[in-house]
């Protein structure tokens, strides 16, 4: 019964994103199964490692740096965790984050929603929790699909490291989602929210790639969320706690600042 | 008992642009108050200030005895609201929109919801996005009135409603009034305000230019009369022109148009001296009062858009 979803703003948010969650979820499952099931084939191709080594460094840096395809962890670190999974998770986070407050404001439903006895802070909190729940569901799907795929393909992945990288991916997407939601809440403009966040992500992606190529630019990695996501190649080396804390901090600061401005500004 | 709505010097600037300037008014509990003015006059700004959607530049407002900002949650708990150009979630059925708002208001299903949907012939199972403009407005009205809130704030409530539903709406306003609810209604439609409001504030360019009981406004208005006589109208027109407070506004052929401040007895008695073929009296309409407030001051440099809008009122 659909009235289940209309109990409060949180469940309404889950309802609003149900279709996107479904499609992105399917995408993540497909990416996880595709990469894991292909691992035995890639591993056994003679000369593949050499072929990869001959690729230009810049290409390699864009897909996660030095590649190592003989162990499951090294392989999965590149795919899906360097490109496909972040791309899907971040797409979800930016689309939903910019829709949370700014999307509702632009479609002129925010007035009537706030004509009900609900505070603006509570509105932002419930909607943000809705988005975080969606991201968590996707993260768990990815985590489970990789294990299922690995089991089918007949290899195993370090469970603890897998959990850590999936959690960091969740945090990466959460920071992007909260940034988009925060900008949207502060400005009421969906274009600002999505555009600025996408810009920050693309810049971060490039910084993270470039710093791998030139030692003089190594410091730039500290301004990229992607460095904090998987700069340590978590599947191989485990996570670094403060990297995760930085992602968490970006998410928290973005949404708190957005809610603070939203609380004090005029609705459009 | 505190006033239902009270504002003191309520002012809102949007940058350089004046949204509302020094609005001071009081709406009594149980009153139906009409805020009348053209588009862009400050009606919506007033309503959005009352509901704490926007913050005043200066001044203050209390609603149901509570500060419009500090007491906003409690105010909204006790107030039904219909925004101008009501739009809701396109992919939700009307019933789901009601469901959502009912839950946000505490979850108790209003006993009058079903009856209101039937009254406005609203099919609550249809998706909002598929509804016609009139049906959307019905959804807005039902959600504003459901549960019988003690204050109802409506921004242009009848836009998009057909005449039959407008009458149904007016009936609803009267019923809620009888039940003791306060209703604050913005409109640019004179006949609507005239039909349902006890008192009216006329607002223009962000400023309140009149605040009176409907009856008092009507008393100010001059009623128009059209008399047709069998013979040439010149003699009759002269006779009418001699009556105090009567103004002959037009004479053509057999027809004379008069404007009266109220006393029509003398007009009838004078008319009796001639052979009258037709006599029509038009009740005083607010249009004239309204036009007097609007057209009276002719600020130079004002845009013509407002004049264009004014024509819609007649």
Coordinates of N, CA and C in Angstrom, one line a residue, chain B residues 158-250:
Chain B
X158 N -10.2 31.0 -6.2 CA -11.1 30.5 -7.2 C -10.5 30.6 -8.6
X159 N -9.2 30.8 -8.7 CA -8.6 30.8 -10.1 C -8.7 29.4 -10.7
X160 N -9.3 29.4 -11.8 CA -9.4 28.1 -12.5 C -10.7 27.3 -12.2
X161 N -11.5 27.8 -11.2 CA -12.8 27.1 -10.9 C -13.9 27.6 -11.8
X162 N -14.7 26.7 -12.3 CA -15.8 27.2 -13.1 C -16.9 27.8 -12.2
X163 N -17.9 28.6 -12.8 CA -18.8 29.4 -12.0 C -19.6 28.5 -11.0
X164 N -19.9 27.3 -11.3 CA -20.7 26.5 -10.4 C -19.8 26.2 -9.2
X165 N -18.6 25.9 -9.4 CA -17.7 25.6 -8.3 C -17.3 26.8 -7.5
X166 N -17.3 27.9 -8.2 CA -17.1 29.2 -7.4 C -18.2 29.4 -6.4
X167 N -19.4 29.1 -6.8 CA -20.6 29.2 -5.9 C -20.5 28.2 -4.8
X168 N -20.0 27.0 -5.1 CA -19.8 26.0 -4.1 C -18.8 26.4 -3.1
X169 N -17.7 27.1 -3.6 CA -16.7 27.6 -2.8 C -17.2 28.7 -1.9
X170 N -18.0 29.6 -2.4 CA -18.6 30.6 -1.6 C -19.4 30.1 -0.5
X171 N -20.1 29.0 -0.8 CA -21.0 28.3 0.2 C -20.1 27.8 1.3
X172 N -19.0 27.2 0.9 CA -18.1 26.6 1.9 C -17.5 27.7 2.8
X173 N -17.2 28.8 2.2 CA -16.6 29.9 3.0 C -17.7 30.3 4.1
X174 N -18.9 30.4 3.6 CA -20.0 30.8 4.6 C -20.2 29.8 5.7
X175 N -20.1 28.5 5.3 CA -20.3 27.5 6.3 C -19.1 27.5 7.4
X176 N -17.9 27.7 6.9 CA -16.8 27.7 7.8 C -16.9 29.0 8.7
X177 N -17.4 30.0 8.1 CA -17.6 31.3 8.8 C -18.6 31.0 10.0
X178 N -19.7 30.3 9.6 CA -20.7 30.0 10.6 C -20.1 29.2 11.7
X179 N -19.1 28.3 11.4 CA -18.5 27.4 12.3 C -17.4 28.2 13.2
X180 N -17.2 29.4 12.8 CA -16.3 30.2 13.6 C -14.9 30.4 13.1
X181 N -14.6 29.8 11.9 CA -13.2 29.9 11.4 C -12.9 31.3 10.8
X182 N -11.7 31.7 11.0 CA -11.3 33.0 10.4 C -10.7 32.6 9.0
X183 N -11.1 33.5 8.0 CA -10.6 33.2 6.6 C -10.0 34.5 6.0
X184 N -8.8 34.3 5.5 CA -8.0 35.4 5.0 C -7.8 35.1 3.5
X185 N -8.5 35.9 2.7 CA -8.6 35.5 1.2 C -8.0 36.6 0.4
X186 N -7.0 36.3 -0.4 CA -6.5 37.3 -1.4 C -7.2 37.1 -2.7
X187 N -7.5 38.2 -3.4 CA -8.2 38.1 -4.7 C -7.9 39.3 -5.5
X188 N -8.1 39.2 -6.8 CA -8.1 40.4 -7.6 C -9.5 40.4 -8.2
X189 N -10.4 39.6 -7.8 CA -11.8 39.6 -8.3 C -12.7 40.2 -7.3
X190 N -13.3 41.4 -7.8 CA -14.1 42.1 -6.9 C -15.4 41.4 -6.5
X191 N -16.0 40.8 -7.5 CA -17.3 40.2 -7.2 C -17.2 39.1 -6.2
X192 N -16.0 38.4 -6.2 CA -15.8 37.3 -5.3 C -15.7 37.9 -3.9
X193 N -14.8 38.9 -3.7 CA -14.6 39.5 -2.4 C -16.0 40.0 -1.9
X194 N -16.7 40.7 -2.8 CA -17.9 41.3 -2.4 C -18.9 40.2 -1.9
X195 N -18.9 39.0 -2.5 CA -19.8 38.0 -2.2 C -19.5 37.3 -0.9
X196 N -18.3 37.2 -0.5 CA -18.0 36.4 0.7 C -17.3 37.1 1.9
X197 N -16.8 38.3 1.6 CA -16.0 38.9 2.7 C -16.8 39.9 3.6
X198 N -16.4 39.9 4.9 CA -17.0 40.9 5.8 C -16.3 42.2 5.6
X199 N -15.0 42.1 5.4 CA -14.2 43.3 5.4 C -13.1 43.2 4.3
X200 N -12.7 44.3 3.8 CA -11.7 44.2 2.7 C -10.6 45.2 2.9
X201 N -9.4 44.8 2.6 CA -8.3 45.7 2.5 C -7.9 45.8 1.0
X202 N -7.7 47.0 0.6 CA -7.3 47.2 -0.8 C -5.8 47.6 -0.8
X203 N -5.1 46.8 -1.6 CA -3.7 47.0 -1.6 C -3.2 47.3 -3.0
X204 N -2.2 48.2 -3.0 CA -1.7 48.7 -4.3 C -0.3 49.1 -4.2
X205 N 0.5 48.5 -5.0 CA 1.9 48.8 -5.0 C 2.5 48.6 -3.6
X206 N 2.1 47.5 -3.0 CA 2.7 47.2 -1.6 C 2.1 48.0 -0.5
X207 N 1.2 48.9 -0.8 CA 0.6 49.7 0.3 C -0.9 49.5 0.4
X208 N -1.3 49.5 1.7 CA -2.8 49.4 1.9 C -3.4 50.8 1.7
X209 N -4.3 50.8 0.8 CA -4.9 52.1 0.5 C -6.3 52.3 1.0
X210 N -6.9 51.2 1.4 CA -8.2 51.2 2.0 C -8.5 50.0 2.9
X211 N -9.2 50.2 4.0 CA -9.5 49.1 4.9 C -10.9 49.4 5.4
X212 N -11.9 48.7 4.9 CA -13.2 49.0 5.3 C -14.1 47.8 5.3
X213 N -15.3 47.9 5.9 CA -16.3 46.9 5.8 C -16.9 47.0 4.4
X214 N -17.2 45.8 3.9 CA -17.8 45.8 2.6 C -19.0 46.7 2.4
X215 N -19.8 46.8 3.5 CA -21.0 47.6 3.4 C -20.6 49.1 3.3
X216 N -19.6 49.5 4.0 CA -19.1 50.9 4.0 C -18.6 51.2 2.6
X217 N -17.9 50.2 2.0 CA -17.3 50.5 0.7 C -18.5 50.6 -0.4
X218 N -19.4 49.7 -0.2 CA -20.6 49.8 -1.1 C -21.3 51.1 -1.0
X219 N -21.4 51.6 0.3 CA -22.1 52.8 0.5 C -21.5 54.0 -0.2
X220 N -20.2 53.9 -0.4 CA -19.4 54.9 -1.1 C -19.6 54.8 -2.6
X221 N -19.9 53.6 -3.0 CA -20.0 53.4 -4.4 C -21.3 54.0 -4.9
X222 N -21.3 54.5 -6.1 CA -22.5 55.1 -6.7 C -23.2 54.0 -7.6
X223 N -24.5 53.9 -7.4 CA -25.1 53.0 -8.2 C -25.5 53.6 -9.6
X224 N -25.5 52.9 -10.6 CA -25.8 53.4 -11.9 C -27.2 53.1 -12.3
X225 N -27.9 54.0 -12.9 CA -29.3 53.7 -13.4 C -29.4 54.1 -14.9
X226 N -30.2 53.3 -15.6 CA -30.4 53.6 -17.0 C -31.9 53.8 -17.2
X227 N -32.3 55.0 -17.7 CA -33.7 55.2 -17.9 C -33.9 55.5 -19.4
X228 N -35.0 54.8 -19.9 CA -35.3 55.1 -21.3 C -36.7 55.7 -21.4
X229 N -36.8 56.8 -22.0 CA -38.1 57.5 -22.1 C -38.6 57.4 -23.6
X230 N -39.9 57.6 -23.7 CA -40.6 57.5 -25.0 C -40.2 58.7 -25.9
X231 N -40.2 59.9 -25.3 CA -39.9 61.1 -26.0 C -38.4 61.3 -26.0
X232 N -38.0 62.5 -26.6 CA -36.6 62.8 -26.6 C -36.1 63.0 -25.1
X233 N -34.9 62.5 -24.9 CA -34.4 62.4 -23.5 C -33.9 63.7 -22.9
X234 N -33.8 64.8 -23.7 CA -33.2 66.0 -23.2 C -33.9 66.6 -22.0
X235 N -35.3 66.7 -22.1 CA -36.0 67.3 -21.0 C -35.9 66.5 -19.8
X236 N -36.0 65.1 -19.9 CA -35.9 64.3 -18.7 C -34.5 64.4 -18.1
X237 N -33.5 64.4 -19.0 CA -32.1 64.5 -18.5 C -31.9 65.8 -17.6
X238 N -32.6 66.9 -18.1 CA -32.5 68.2 -17.4 C -33.1 68.0 -16.0
X239 N -34.3 67.4 -16.0 CA -35.0 67.2 -14.7 C -34.2 66.4 -13.7
X240 N -33.6 65.3 -14.2 CA -32.7 64.4 -13.4 C -31.5 65.2 -12.9
X241 N -31.0 66.0 -13.8 CA -29.8 66.8 -13.4 C -30.0 67.8 -12.3
X242 N -31.3 68.2 -12.1 CA -31.6 69.1 -11.0 C -31.7 68.5 -9.6
X243 N -31.7 67.1 -9.6 CA -31.8 66.5 -8.3 C -30.4 66.5 -7.6
X244 N -30.4 66.7 -6.3 CA -29.2 66.8 -5.6 C -28.5 65.4 -5.6
X245 N -27.2 65.3 -5.7 CA -26.5 64.1 -5.6 C -26.7 63.1 -6.8
X246 N -27.4 63.6 -7.8 CA -27.5 62.8 -9.0 C -26.7 63.4 -10.1
X247 N -26.0 62.5 -10.8 CA -25.2 63.0 -11.9 C -25.7 62.3 -13.2
X248 N -25.9 63.1 -14.2 CA -26.2 62.5 -15.5 C -24.9 62.2 -16.2
X249 N -24.7 61.0 -16.4 CA -23.4 60.6 -17.0 C -23.5 60.5 -18.5
X250 N -24.7 60.2 -19.1 CA -24.7 60.1 -20.5 C -26.2 60.3 -21.0

